[in-house]
PDB file of C-alpha atoms in Angstrom:
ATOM      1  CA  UNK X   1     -26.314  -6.490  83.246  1.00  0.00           C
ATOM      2  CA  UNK X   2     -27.092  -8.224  80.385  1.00  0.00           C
ATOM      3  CA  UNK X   3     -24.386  -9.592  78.020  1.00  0.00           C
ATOM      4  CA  UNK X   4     -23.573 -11.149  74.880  1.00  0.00           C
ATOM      5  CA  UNK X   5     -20.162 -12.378  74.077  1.00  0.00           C
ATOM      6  CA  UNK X   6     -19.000 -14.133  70.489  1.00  0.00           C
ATOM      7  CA  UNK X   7     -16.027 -16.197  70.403  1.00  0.00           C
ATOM      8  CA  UNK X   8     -14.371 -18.768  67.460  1.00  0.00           C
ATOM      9  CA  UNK X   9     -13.645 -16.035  65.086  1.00  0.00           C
ATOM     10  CA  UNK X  10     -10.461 -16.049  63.097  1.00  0.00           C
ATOM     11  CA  UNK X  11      -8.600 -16.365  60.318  1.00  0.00           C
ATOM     12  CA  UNK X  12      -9.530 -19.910  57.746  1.00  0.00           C
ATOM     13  CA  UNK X  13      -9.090 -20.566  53.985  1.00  0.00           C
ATOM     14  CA  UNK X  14     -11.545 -20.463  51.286  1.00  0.00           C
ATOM     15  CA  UNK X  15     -13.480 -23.921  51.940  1.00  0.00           C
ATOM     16  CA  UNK X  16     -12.900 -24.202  55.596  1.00  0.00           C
ATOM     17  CA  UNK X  17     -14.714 -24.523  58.526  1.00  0.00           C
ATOM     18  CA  UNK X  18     -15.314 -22.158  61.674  1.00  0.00           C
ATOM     19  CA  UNK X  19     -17.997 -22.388  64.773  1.00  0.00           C
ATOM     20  CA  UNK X  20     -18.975 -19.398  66.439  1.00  0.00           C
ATOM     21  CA  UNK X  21     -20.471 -19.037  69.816  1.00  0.00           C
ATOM     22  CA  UNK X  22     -22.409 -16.719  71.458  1.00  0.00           C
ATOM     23  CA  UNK X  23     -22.899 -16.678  75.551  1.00  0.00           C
ATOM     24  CA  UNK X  24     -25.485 -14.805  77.442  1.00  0.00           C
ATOM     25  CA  UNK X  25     -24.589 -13.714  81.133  1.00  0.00           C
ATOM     26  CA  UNK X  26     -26.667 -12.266  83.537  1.00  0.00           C
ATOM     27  CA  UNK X  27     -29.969 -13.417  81.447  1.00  0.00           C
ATOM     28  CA  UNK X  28     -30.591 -17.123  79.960  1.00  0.00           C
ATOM     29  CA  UNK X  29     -31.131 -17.149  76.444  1.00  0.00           C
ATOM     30  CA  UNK X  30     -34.655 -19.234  77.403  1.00  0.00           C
ATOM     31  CA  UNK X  31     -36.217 -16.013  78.104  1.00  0.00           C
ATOM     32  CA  UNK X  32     -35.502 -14.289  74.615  1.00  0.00           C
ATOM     33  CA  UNK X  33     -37.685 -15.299  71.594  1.00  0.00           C
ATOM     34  CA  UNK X  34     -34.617 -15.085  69.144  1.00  0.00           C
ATOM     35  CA  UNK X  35     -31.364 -15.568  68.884  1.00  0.00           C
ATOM     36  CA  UNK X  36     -29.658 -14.618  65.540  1.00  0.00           C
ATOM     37  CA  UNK X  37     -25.914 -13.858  63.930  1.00  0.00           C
ATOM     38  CA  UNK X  38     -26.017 -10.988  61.733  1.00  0.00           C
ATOM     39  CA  UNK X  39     -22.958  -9.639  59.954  1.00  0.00           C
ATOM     40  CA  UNK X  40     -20.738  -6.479  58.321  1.00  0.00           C
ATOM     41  CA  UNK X  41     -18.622  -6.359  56.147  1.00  0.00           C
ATOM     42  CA  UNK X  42     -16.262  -3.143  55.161  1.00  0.00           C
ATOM     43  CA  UNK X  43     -18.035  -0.618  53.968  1.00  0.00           C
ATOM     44  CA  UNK X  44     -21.211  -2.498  53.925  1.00  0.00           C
ATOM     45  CA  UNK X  45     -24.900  -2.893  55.740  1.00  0.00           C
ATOM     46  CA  UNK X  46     -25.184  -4.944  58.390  1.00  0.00           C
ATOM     47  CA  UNK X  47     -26.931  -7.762  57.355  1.00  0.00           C
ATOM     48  CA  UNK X  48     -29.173 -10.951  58.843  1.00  0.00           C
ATOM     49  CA  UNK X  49     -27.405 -14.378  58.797  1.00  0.00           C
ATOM     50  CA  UNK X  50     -29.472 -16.677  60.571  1.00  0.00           C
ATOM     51  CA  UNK X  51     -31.428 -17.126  63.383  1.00  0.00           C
ATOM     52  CA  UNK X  52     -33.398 -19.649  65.705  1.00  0.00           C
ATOM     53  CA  UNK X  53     -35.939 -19.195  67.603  1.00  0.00           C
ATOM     54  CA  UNK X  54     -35.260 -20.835  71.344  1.00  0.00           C
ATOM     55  CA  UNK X  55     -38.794 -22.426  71.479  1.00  0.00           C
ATOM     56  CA  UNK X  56     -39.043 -24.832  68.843  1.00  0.00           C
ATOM     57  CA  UNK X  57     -35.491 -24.089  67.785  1.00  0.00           C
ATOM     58  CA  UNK X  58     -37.102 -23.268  64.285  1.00  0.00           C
ATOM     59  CA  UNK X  59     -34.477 -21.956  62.317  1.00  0.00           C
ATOM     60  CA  UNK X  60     -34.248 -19.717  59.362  1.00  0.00           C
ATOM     61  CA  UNK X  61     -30.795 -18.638  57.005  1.00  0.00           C
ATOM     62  CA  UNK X  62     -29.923 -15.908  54.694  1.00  0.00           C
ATOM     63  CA  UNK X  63     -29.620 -17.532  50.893  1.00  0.00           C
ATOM     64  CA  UNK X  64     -26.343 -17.060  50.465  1.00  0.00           C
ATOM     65  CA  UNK X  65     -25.488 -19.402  53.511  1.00  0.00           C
ATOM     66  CA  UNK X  66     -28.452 -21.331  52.962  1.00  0.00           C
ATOM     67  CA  UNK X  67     -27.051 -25.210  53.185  1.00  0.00           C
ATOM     68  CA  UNK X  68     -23.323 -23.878  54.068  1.00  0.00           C
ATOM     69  CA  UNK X  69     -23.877 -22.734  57.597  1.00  0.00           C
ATOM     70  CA  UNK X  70     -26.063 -23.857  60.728  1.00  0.00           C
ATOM     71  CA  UNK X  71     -26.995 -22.218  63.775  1.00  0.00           C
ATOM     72  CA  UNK X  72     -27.913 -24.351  66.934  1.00  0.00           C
ATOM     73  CA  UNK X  73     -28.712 -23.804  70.684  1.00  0.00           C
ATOM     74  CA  UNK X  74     -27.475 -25.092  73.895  1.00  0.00           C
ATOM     75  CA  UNK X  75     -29.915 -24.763  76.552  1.00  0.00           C
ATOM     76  CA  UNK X  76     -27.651 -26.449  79.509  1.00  0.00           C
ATOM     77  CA  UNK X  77     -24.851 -24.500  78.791  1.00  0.00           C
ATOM     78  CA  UNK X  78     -27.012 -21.240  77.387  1.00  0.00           C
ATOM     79  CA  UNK X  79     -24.759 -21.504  74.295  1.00  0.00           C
ATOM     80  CA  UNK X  80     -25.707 -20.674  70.712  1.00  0.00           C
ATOM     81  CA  UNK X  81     -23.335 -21.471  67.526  1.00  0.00           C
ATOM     82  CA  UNK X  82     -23.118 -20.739  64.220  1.00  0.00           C
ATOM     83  CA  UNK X  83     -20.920 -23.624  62.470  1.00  0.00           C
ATOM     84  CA  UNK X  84     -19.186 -22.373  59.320  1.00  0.00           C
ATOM     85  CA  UNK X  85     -18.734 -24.036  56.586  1.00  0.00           C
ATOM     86  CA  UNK X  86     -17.565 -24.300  53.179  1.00  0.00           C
ATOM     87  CA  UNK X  87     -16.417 -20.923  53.922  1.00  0.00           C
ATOM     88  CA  UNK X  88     -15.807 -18.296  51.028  1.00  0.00           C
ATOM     89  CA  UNK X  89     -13.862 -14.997  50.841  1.00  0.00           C
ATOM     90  CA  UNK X  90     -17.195 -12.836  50.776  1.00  0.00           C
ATOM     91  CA  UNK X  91     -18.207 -14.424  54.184  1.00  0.00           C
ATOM     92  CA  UNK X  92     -15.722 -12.108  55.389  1.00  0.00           C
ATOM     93  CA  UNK X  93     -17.229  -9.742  58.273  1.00  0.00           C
ATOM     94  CA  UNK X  94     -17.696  -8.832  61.370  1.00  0.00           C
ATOM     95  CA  UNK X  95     -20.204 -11.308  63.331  1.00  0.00           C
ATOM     96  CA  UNK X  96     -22.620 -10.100  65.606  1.00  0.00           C
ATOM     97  CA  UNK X  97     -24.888 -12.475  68.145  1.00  0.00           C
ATOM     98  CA  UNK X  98     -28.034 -10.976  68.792  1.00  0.00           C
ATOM     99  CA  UNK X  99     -31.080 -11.773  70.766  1.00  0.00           C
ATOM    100  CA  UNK X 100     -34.800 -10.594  70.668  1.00  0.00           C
ATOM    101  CA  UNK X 101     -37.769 -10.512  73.187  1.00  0.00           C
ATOM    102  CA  UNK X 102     -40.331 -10.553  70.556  1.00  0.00           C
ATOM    103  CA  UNK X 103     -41.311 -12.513  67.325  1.00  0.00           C
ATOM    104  CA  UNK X 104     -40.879  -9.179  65.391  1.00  0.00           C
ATOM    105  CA  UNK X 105     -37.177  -9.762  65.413  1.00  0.00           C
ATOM    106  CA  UNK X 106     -36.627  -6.108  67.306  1.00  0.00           C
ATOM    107  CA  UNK X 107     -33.225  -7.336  68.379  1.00  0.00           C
ATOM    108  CA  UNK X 108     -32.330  -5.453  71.371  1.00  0.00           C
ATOM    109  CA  UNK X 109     -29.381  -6.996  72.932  1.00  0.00           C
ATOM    110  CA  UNK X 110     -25.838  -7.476  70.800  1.00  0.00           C
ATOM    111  CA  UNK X 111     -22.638  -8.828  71.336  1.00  0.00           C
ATOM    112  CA  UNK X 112     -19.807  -7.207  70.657  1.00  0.00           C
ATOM    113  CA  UNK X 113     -18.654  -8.757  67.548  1.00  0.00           C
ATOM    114  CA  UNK X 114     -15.965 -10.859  65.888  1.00  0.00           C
ATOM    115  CA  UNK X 115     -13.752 -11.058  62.912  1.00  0.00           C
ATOM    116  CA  UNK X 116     -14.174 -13.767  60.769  1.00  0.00           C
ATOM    117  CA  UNK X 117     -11.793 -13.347  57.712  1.00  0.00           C
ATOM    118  CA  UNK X 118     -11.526 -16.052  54.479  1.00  0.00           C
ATOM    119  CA  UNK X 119      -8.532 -15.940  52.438  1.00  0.00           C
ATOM    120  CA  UNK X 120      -8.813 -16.936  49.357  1.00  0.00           C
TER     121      UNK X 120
END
């Protein structure tokens, strides 16, 4: 069975830092396309984040965390990240790894998500 599994979430101040990472068991990330962090906030659409493409490790960002955050891959220890920073109150969410077997971004694996909360 195939899982994903976040972990680094957690409370920081406005202006901190905070690295996610997202594991993959029984399936290396190698054989997806796409790996990507999407997030949700209260009351609120889920919404893209970033991703990188495990080939390549091309990599493309929502605007709003466009210079502030960076996704990266592992391939020895089938690891992907997401380091935070620069953090602000409206990154708040819930963040969700995600990975996709096609270049149409049909993610179709998720993690079960973490809490990242800023105070301000």
């Amino acid at each position: 069975q195939v899982q994903l599994v976040e972990s680094g979430g957690g409370l920081v101040q406005a202006g901190g830092s905070l690295r996610l990472s997202c594991a993959a068991s029984g399936r290396t990330f190698s054989s997806y396309v796409m790996v990507a962090w999407f997030r949700q906030a209260p009351g609120k659409e889920r919404e893209f984040v970033a991703r990188i493409r495990w080939s390549g490790g091309n990599t493309y960002y929502e605007d709003s965390v466009e210079g502030r955050f960076t996704i990266s891959r592992d391939n020895a220890k089938n690891m992907v990240y997401l380091q935070m920073n620069s953090l602000k109150p409206e990154d708040t969410s819930v963040y969700y790894c995600a990975a996709a077997t096609n270049s149409r971004g049909d993610y179709d694996i998720w993690g079960q998500g973490i809490q990242v909360t800023v105070s301000s």
